[in-house]
PDB file of C-alpha atoms in Angstrom:
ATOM      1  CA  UNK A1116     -39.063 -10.417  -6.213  1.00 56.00           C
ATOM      2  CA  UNK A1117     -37.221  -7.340  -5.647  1.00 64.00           C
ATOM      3  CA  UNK A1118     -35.730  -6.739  -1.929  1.00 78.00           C
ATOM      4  CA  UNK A1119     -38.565  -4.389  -0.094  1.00 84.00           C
ATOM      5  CA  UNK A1120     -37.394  -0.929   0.470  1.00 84.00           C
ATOM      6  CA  UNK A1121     -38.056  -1.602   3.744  1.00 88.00           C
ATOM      7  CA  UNK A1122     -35.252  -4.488   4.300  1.00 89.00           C
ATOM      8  CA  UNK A1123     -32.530  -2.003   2.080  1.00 89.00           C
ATOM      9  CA  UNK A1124     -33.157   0.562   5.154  1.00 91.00           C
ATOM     10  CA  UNK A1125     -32.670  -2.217   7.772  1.00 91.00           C
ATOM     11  CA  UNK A1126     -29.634  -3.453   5.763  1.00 90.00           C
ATOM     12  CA  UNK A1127     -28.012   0.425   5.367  1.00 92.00           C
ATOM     13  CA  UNK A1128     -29.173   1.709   9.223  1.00 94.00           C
ATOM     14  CA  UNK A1129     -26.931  -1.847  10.282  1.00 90.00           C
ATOM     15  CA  UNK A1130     -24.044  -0.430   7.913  1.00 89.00           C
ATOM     16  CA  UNK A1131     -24.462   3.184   8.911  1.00 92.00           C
ATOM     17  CA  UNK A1132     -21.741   3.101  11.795  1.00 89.00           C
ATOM     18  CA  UNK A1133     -18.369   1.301   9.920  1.00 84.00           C
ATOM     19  CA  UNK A1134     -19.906   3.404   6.800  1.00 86.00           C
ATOM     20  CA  UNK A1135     -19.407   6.172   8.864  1.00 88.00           C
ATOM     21  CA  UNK A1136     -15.980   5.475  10.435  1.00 82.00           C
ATOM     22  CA  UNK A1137     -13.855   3.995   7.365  1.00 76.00           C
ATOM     23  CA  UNK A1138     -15.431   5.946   4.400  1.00 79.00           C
ATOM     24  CA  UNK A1139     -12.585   7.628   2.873  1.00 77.00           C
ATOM     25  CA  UNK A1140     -12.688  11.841   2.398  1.00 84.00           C
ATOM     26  CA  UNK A1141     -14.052  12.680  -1.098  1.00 88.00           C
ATOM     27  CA  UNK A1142     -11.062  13.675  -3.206  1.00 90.00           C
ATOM     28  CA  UNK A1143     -10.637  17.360  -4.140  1.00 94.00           C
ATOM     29  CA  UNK A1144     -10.456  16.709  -8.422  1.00 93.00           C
ATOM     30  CA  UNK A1145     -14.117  15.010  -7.639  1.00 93.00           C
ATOM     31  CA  UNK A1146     -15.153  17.771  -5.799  1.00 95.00           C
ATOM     32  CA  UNK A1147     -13.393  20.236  -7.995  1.00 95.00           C
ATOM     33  CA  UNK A1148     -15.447  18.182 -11.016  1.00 95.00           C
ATOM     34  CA  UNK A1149     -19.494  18.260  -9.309  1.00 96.00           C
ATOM     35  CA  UNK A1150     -18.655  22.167  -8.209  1.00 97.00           C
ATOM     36  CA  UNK A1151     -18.028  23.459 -12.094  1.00 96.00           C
ATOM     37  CA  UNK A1152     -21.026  21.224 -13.044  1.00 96.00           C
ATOM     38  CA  UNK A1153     -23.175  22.829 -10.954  1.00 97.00           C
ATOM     39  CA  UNK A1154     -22.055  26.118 -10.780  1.00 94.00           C
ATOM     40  CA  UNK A1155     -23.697  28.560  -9.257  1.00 91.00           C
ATOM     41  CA  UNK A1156     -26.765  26.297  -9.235  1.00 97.00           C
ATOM     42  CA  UNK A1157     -27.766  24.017  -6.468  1.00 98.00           C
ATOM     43  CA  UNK A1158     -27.097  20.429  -6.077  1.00 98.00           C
ATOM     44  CA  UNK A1159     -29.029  17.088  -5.208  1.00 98.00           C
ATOM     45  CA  UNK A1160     -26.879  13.705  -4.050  1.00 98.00           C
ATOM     46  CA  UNK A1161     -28.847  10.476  -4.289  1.00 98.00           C
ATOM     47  CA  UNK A1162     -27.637   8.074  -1.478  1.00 95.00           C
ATOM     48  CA  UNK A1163     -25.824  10.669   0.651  1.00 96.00           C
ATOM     49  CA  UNK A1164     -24.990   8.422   3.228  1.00 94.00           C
ATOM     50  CA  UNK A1165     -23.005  10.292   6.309  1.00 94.00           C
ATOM     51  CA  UNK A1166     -21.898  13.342   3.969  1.00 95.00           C
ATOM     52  CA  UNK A1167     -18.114  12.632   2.806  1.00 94.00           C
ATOM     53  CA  UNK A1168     -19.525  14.523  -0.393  1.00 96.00           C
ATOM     54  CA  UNK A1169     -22.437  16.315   0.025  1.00 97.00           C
ATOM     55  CA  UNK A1170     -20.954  18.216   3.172  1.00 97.00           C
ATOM     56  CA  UNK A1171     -17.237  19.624   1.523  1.00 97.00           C
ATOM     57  CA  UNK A1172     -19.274  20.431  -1.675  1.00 97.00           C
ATOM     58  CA  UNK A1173     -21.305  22.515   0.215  1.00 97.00           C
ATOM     59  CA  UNK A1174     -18.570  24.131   2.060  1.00 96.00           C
ATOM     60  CA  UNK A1175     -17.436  25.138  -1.174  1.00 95.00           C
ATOM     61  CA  UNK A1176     -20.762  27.520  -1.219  1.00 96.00           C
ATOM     62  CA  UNK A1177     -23.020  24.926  -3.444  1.00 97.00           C
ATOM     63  CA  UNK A1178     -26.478  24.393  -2.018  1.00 98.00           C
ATOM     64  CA  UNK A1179     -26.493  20.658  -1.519  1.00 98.00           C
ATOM     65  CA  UNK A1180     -29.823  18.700  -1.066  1.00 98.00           C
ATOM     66  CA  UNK A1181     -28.943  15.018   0.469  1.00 98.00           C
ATOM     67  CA  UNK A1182     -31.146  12.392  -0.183  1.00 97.00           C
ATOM     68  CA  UNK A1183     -30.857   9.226   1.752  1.00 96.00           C
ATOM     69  CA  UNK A1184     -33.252   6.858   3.257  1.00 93.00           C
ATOM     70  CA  UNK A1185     -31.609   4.786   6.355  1.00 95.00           C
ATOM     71  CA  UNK A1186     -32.519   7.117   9.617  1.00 96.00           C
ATOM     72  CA  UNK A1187     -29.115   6.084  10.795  1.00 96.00           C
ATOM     73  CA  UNK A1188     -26.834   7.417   8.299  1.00 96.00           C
ATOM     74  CA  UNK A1189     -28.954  10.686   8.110  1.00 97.00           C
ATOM     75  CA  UNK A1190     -27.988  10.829  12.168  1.00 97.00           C
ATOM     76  CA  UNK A1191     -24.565  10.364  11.406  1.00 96.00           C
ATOM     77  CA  UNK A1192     -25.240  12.913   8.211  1.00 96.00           C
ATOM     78  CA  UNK A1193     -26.434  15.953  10.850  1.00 97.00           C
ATOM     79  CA  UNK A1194     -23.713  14.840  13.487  1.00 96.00           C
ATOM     80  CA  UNK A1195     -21.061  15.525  10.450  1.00 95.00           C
ATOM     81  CA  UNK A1196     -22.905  18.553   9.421  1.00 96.00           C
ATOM     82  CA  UNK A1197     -22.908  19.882  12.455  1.00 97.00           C
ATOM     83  CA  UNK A1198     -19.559  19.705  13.378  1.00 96.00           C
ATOM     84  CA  UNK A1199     -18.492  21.357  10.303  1.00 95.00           C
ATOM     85  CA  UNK A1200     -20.956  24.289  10.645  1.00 96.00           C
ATOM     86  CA  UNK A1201     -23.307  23.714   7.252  1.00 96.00           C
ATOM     87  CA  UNK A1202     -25.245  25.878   6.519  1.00 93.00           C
ATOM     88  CA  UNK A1203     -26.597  25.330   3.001  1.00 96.00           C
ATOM     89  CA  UNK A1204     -27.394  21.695   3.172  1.00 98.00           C
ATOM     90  CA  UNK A1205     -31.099  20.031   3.130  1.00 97.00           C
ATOM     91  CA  UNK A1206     -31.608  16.615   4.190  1.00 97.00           C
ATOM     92  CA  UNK A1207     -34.405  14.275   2.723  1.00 96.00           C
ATOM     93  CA  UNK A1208     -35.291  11.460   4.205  1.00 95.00           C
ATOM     94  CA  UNK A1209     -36.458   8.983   0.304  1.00 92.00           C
ATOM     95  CA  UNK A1210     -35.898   6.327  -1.336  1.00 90.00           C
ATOM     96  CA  UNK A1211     -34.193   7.835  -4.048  1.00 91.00           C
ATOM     97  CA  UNK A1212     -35.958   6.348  -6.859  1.00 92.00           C
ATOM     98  CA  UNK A1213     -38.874   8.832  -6.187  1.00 92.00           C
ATOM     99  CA  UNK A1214     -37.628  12.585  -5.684  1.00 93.00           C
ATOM    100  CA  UNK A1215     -40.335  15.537  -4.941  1.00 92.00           C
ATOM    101  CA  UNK A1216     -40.621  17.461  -8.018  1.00 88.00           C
ATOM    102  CA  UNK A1217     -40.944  21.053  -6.455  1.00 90.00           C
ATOM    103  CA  UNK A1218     -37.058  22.503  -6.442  1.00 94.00           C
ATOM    104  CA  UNK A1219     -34.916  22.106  -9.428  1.00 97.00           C
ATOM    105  CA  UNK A1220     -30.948  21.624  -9.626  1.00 98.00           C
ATOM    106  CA  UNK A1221     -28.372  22.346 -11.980  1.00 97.00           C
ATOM    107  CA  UNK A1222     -26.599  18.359 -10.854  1.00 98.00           C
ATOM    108  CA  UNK A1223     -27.582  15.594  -9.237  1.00 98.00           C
ATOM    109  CA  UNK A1224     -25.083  12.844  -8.550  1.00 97.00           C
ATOM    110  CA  UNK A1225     -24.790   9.526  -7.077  1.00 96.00           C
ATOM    111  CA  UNK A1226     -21.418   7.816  -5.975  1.00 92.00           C
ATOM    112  CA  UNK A1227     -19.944   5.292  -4.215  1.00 86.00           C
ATOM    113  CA  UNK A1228     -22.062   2.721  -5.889  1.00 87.00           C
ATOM    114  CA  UNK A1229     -24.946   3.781  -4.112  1.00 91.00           C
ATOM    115  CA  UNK A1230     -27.022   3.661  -7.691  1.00 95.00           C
ATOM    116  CA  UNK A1231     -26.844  -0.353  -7.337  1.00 92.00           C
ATOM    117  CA  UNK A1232     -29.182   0.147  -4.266  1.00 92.00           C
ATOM    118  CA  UNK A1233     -32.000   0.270  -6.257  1.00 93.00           C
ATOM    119  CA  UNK A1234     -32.743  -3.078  -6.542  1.00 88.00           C
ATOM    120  CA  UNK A1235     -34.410  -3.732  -9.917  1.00 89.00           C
ATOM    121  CA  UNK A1236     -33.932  -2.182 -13.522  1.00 92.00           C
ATOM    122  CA  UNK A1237     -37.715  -0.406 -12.640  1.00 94.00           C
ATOM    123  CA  UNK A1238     -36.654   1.224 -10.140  1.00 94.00           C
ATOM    124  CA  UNK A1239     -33.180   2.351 -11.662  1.00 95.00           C
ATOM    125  CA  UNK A1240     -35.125   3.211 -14.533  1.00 97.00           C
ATOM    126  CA  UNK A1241     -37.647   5.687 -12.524  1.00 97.00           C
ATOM    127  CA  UNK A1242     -34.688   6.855 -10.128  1.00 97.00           C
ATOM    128  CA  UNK A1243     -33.212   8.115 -14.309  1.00 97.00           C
ATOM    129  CA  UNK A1244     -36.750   9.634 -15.296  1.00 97.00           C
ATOM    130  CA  UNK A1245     -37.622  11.192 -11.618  1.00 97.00           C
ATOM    131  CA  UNK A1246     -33.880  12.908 -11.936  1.00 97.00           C
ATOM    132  CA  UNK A1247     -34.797  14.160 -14.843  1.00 97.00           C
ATOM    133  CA  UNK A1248     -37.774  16.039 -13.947  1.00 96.00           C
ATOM    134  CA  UNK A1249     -35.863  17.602 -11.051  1.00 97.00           C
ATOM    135  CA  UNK A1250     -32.526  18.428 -13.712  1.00 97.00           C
ATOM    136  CA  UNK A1251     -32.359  22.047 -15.266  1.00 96.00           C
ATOM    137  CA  UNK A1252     -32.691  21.746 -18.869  1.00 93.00           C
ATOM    138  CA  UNK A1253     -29.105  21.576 -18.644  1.00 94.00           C
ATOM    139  CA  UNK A1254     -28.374  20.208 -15.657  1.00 96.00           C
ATOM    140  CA  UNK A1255     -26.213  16.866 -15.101  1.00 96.00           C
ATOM    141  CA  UNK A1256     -26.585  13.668 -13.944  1.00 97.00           C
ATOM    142  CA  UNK A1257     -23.069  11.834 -12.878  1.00 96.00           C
ATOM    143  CA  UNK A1258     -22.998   8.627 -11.952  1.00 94.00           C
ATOM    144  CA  UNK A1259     -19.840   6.764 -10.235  1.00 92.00           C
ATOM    145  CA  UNK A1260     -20.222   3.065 -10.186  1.00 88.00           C
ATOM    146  CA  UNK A1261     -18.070   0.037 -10.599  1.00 84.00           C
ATOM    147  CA  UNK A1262     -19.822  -3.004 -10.669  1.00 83.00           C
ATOM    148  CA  UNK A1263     -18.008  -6.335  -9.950  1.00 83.00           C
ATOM    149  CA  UNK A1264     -16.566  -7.778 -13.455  1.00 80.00           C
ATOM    150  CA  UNK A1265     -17.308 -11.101 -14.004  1.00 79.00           C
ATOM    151  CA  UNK A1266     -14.240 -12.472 -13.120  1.00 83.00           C
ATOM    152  CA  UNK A1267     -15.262 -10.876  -9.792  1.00 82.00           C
ATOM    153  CA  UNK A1268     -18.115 -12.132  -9.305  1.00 79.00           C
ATOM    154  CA  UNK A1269     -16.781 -16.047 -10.380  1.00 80.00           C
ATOM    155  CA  UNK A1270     -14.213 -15.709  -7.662  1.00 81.00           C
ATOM    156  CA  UNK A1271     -17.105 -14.529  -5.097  1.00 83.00           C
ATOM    157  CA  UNK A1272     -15.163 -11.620  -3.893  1.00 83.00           C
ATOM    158  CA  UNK A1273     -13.386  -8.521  -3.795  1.00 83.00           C
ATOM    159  CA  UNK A1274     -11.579  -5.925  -1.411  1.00 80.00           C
ATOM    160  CA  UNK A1275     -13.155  -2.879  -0.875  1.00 74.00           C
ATOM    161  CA  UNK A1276     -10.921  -1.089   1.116  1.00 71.00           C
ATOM    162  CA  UNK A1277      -7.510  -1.552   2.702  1.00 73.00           C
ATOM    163  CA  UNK A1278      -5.942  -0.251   5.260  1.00 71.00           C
ATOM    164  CA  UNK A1279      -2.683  -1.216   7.426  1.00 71.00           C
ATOM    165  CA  UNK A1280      -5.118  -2.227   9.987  1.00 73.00           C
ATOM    166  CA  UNK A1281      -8.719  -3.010   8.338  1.00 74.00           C
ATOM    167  CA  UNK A1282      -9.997  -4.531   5.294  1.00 79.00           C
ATOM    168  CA  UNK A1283     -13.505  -4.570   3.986  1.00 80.00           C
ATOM    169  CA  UNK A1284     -14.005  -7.610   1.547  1.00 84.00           C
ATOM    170  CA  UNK A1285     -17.276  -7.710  -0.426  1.00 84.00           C
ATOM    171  CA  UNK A1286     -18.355 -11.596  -0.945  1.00 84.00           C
ATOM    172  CA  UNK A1287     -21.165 -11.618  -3.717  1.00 83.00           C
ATOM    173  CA  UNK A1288     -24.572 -13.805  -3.626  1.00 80.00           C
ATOM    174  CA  UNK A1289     -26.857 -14.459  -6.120  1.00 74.00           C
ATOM    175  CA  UNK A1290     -30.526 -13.718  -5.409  1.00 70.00           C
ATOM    176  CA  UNK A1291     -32.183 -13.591  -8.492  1.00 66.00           C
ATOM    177  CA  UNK A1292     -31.718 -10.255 -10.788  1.00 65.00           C
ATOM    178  CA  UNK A1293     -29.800  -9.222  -7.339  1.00 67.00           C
ATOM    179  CA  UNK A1294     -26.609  -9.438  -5.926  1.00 79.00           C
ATOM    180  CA  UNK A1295     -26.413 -10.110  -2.054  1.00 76.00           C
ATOM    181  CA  UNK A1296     -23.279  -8.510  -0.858  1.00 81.00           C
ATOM    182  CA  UNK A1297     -21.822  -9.800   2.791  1.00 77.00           C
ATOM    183  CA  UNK A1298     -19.535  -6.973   3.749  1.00 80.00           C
ATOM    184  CA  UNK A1299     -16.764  -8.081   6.109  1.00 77.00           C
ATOM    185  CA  UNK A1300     -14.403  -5.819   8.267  1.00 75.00           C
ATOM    186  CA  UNK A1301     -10.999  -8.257   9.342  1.00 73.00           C
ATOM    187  CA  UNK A1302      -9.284  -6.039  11.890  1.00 75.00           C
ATOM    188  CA  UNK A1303      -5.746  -6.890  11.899  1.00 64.00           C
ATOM    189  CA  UNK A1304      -2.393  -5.898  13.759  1.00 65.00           C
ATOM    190  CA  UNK A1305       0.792  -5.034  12.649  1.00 61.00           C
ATOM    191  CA  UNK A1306       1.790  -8.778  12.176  1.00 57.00           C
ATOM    192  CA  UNK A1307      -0.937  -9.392  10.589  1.00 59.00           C
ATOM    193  CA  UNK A1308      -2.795 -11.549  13.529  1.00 64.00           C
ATOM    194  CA  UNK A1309      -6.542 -11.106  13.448  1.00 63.00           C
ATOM    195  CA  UNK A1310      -7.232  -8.606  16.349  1.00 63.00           C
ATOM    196  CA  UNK A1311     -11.214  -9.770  16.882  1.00 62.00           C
ATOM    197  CA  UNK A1312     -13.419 -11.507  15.283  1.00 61.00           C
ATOM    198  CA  UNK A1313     -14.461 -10.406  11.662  1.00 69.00           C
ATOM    199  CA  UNK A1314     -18.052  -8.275  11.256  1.00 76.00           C
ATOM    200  CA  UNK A1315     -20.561  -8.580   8.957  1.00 82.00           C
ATOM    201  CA  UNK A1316     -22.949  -6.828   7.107  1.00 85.00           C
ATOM    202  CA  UNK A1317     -25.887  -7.794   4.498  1.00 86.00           C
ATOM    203  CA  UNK A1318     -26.396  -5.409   1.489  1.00 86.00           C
ATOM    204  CA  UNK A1319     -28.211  -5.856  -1.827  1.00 86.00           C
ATOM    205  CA  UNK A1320     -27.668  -4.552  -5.224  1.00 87.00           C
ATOM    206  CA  UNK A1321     -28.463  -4.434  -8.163  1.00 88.00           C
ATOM    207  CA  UNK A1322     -25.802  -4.198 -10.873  1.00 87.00           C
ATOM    208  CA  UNK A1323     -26.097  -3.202 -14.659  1.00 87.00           C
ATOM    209  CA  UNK A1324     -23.647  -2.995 -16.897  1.00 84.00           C
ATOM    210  CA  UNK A1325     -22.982   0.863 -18.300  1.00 84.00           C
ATOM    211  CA  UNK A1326     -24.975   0.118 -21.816  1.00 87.00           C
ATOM    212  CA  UNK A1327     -27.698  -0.366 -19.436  1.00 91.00           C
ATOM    213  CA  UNK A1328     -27.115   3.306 -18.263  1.00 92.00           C
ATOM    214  CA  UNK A1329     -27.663   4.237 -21.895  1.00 92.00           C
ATOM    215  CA  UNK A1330     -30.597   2.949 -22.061  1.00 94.00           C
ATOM    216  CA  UNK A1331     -31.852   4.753 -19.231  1.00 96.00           C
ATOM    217  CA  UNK A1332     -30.704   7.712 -20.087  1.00 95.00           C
ATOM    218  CA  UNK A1333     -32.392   7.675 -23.135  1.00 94.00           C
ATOM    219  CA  UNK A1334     -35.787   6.435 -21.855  1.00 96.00           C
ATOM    220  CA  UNK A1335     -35.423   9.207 -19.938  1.00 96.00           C
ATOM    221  CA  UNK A1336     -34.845  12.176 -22.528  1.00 94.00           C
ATOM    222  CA  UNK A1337     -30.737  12.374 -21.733  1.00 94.00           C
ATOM    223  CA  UNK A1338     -28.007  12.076 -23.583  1.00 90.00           C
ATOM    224  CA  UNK A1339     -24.355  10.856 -22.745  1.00 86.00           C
ATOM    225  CA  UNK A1340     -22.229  13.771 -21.971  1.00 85.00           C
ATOM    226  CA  UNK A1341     -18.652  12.287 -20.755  1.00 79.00           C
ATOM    227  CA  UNK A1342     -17.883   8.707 -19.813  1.00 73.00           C
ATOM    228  CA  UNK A1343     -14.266   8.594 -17.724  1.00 67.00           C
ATOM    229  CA  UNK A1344     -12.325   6.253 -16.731  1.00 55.00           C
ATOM    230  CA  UNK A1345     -14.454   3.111 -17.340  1.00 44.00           C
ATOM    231  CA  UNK A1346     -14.893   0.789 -20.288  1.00 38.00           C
ATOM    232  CA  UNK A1347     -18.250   0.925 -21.622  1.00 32.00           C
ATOM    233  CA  UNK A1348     -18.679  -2.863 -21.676  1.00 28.00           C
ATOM    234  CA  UNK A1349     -17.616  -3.765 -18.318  1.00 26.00           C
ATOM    235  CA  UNK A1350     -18.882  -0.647 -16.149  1.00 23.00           C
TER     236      UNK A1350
END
């Protein structure tokens, strides 16, 4: 049985804050990449989370639509916005797997892993098909994910993020067809002495390897139109 939506938004609004504080700024080739993909059209990011990319790409004058569905991150989301003076961004509060079908966009993307959220090959598979009602006939869909390999996932593990001071470590749990992830921030000083005690966080996903984006895509009426930087079989 799939994790309710309800329990994801629990699970993210717990995350929102260290989310919030260590995610990383969006670097400029990415942003450089979704901008010439959408052009002059606007723009719809699935799992916005607190806005690293949805609010520089739409400083860079693309109308941005933000989905996200835990209340805290879309606080955190307006705080950011906010402070940066947006003024072509739309938040919408959904479980991205559903989108309303009454504006159109020239991209929609989803990074960060936040496409593993959806925690069943169903719902991935409607969050491909309601994208595509939303896409322009030529619109894009981009996708940045990097599920655990197997070696990965045998050793239980793997850092996140690292910095001279923090470390997030993702420890993986089976649950089924989903992967429970306990996210751990170990706060550390310069010699390396644990500075309190580690945190933790519950999130679940659900990962697919990227010939199971294929077959999306095609259930879905789209076709591939790059694949960087990944190998097909291991995603």
């Amino acid at each position: 049985m799939p994790i309710s939506v309800d329990e994801r938004m629990r699970q993210w609004d717990d995350f929102a804050e260290p989310y919030a504080r260590l995610a990383q700024r969006c670097p400029e080739d990415m942003l450089d990449a979704l901008a010439a993909l959408a052009g002059n059209r606007p723009a719809i990011e699935l799992g916005a989370g607190a806005g690293r990319i949805a609010i520089p790409l739409a400083l860079r004058g693309v109308p941005v639509t933000a989905a996200e569905f835990s209340p805290r991150m879309i606080r955190h989301l307006r705080e950011a916005a906010a402070r940066e003076a947006v003024s072509n961004l739309e938040i919408l509060q959904c479980n991205f797997a559903s989108l309303p079908a009454d504006k159109r966009y020239g991209l929609a993307y989803c990074i960060d892993n936040g496409f593993f959220a959806l925690c069943s090959e169903e719902e991935q598979l409607r969050c491909f098909r309601a994208v595509a009602d939303v896409l322009d006939e030529d619109g894009f869909f981009v996708i940045e994910a990097a599920a655990p390999t197997p070696a990965q996932l045998d050793a239980g593990a793997r850092i996140v993020y690292a910095a001279p001071c923090s470390t997030i470590v993702e420890r993986f749990k089976r649950d089924g067809a989903s992967t429970i992830s306990l996210i751990a921030e170990i706060t550390t000083n310069d010699a390396g002495e644990n500075t309190q005690a580690a945190r933790f966080w519950t999130l679940a996903h659900h990962y697919v390897p990227a010939a199971k984006f294929d077959d999306y895509a095609g259930r879905s009426a789209m076709t591939l139109h790059a694949m960087v930087g990944l190998e097909r079989s291991t995603l």
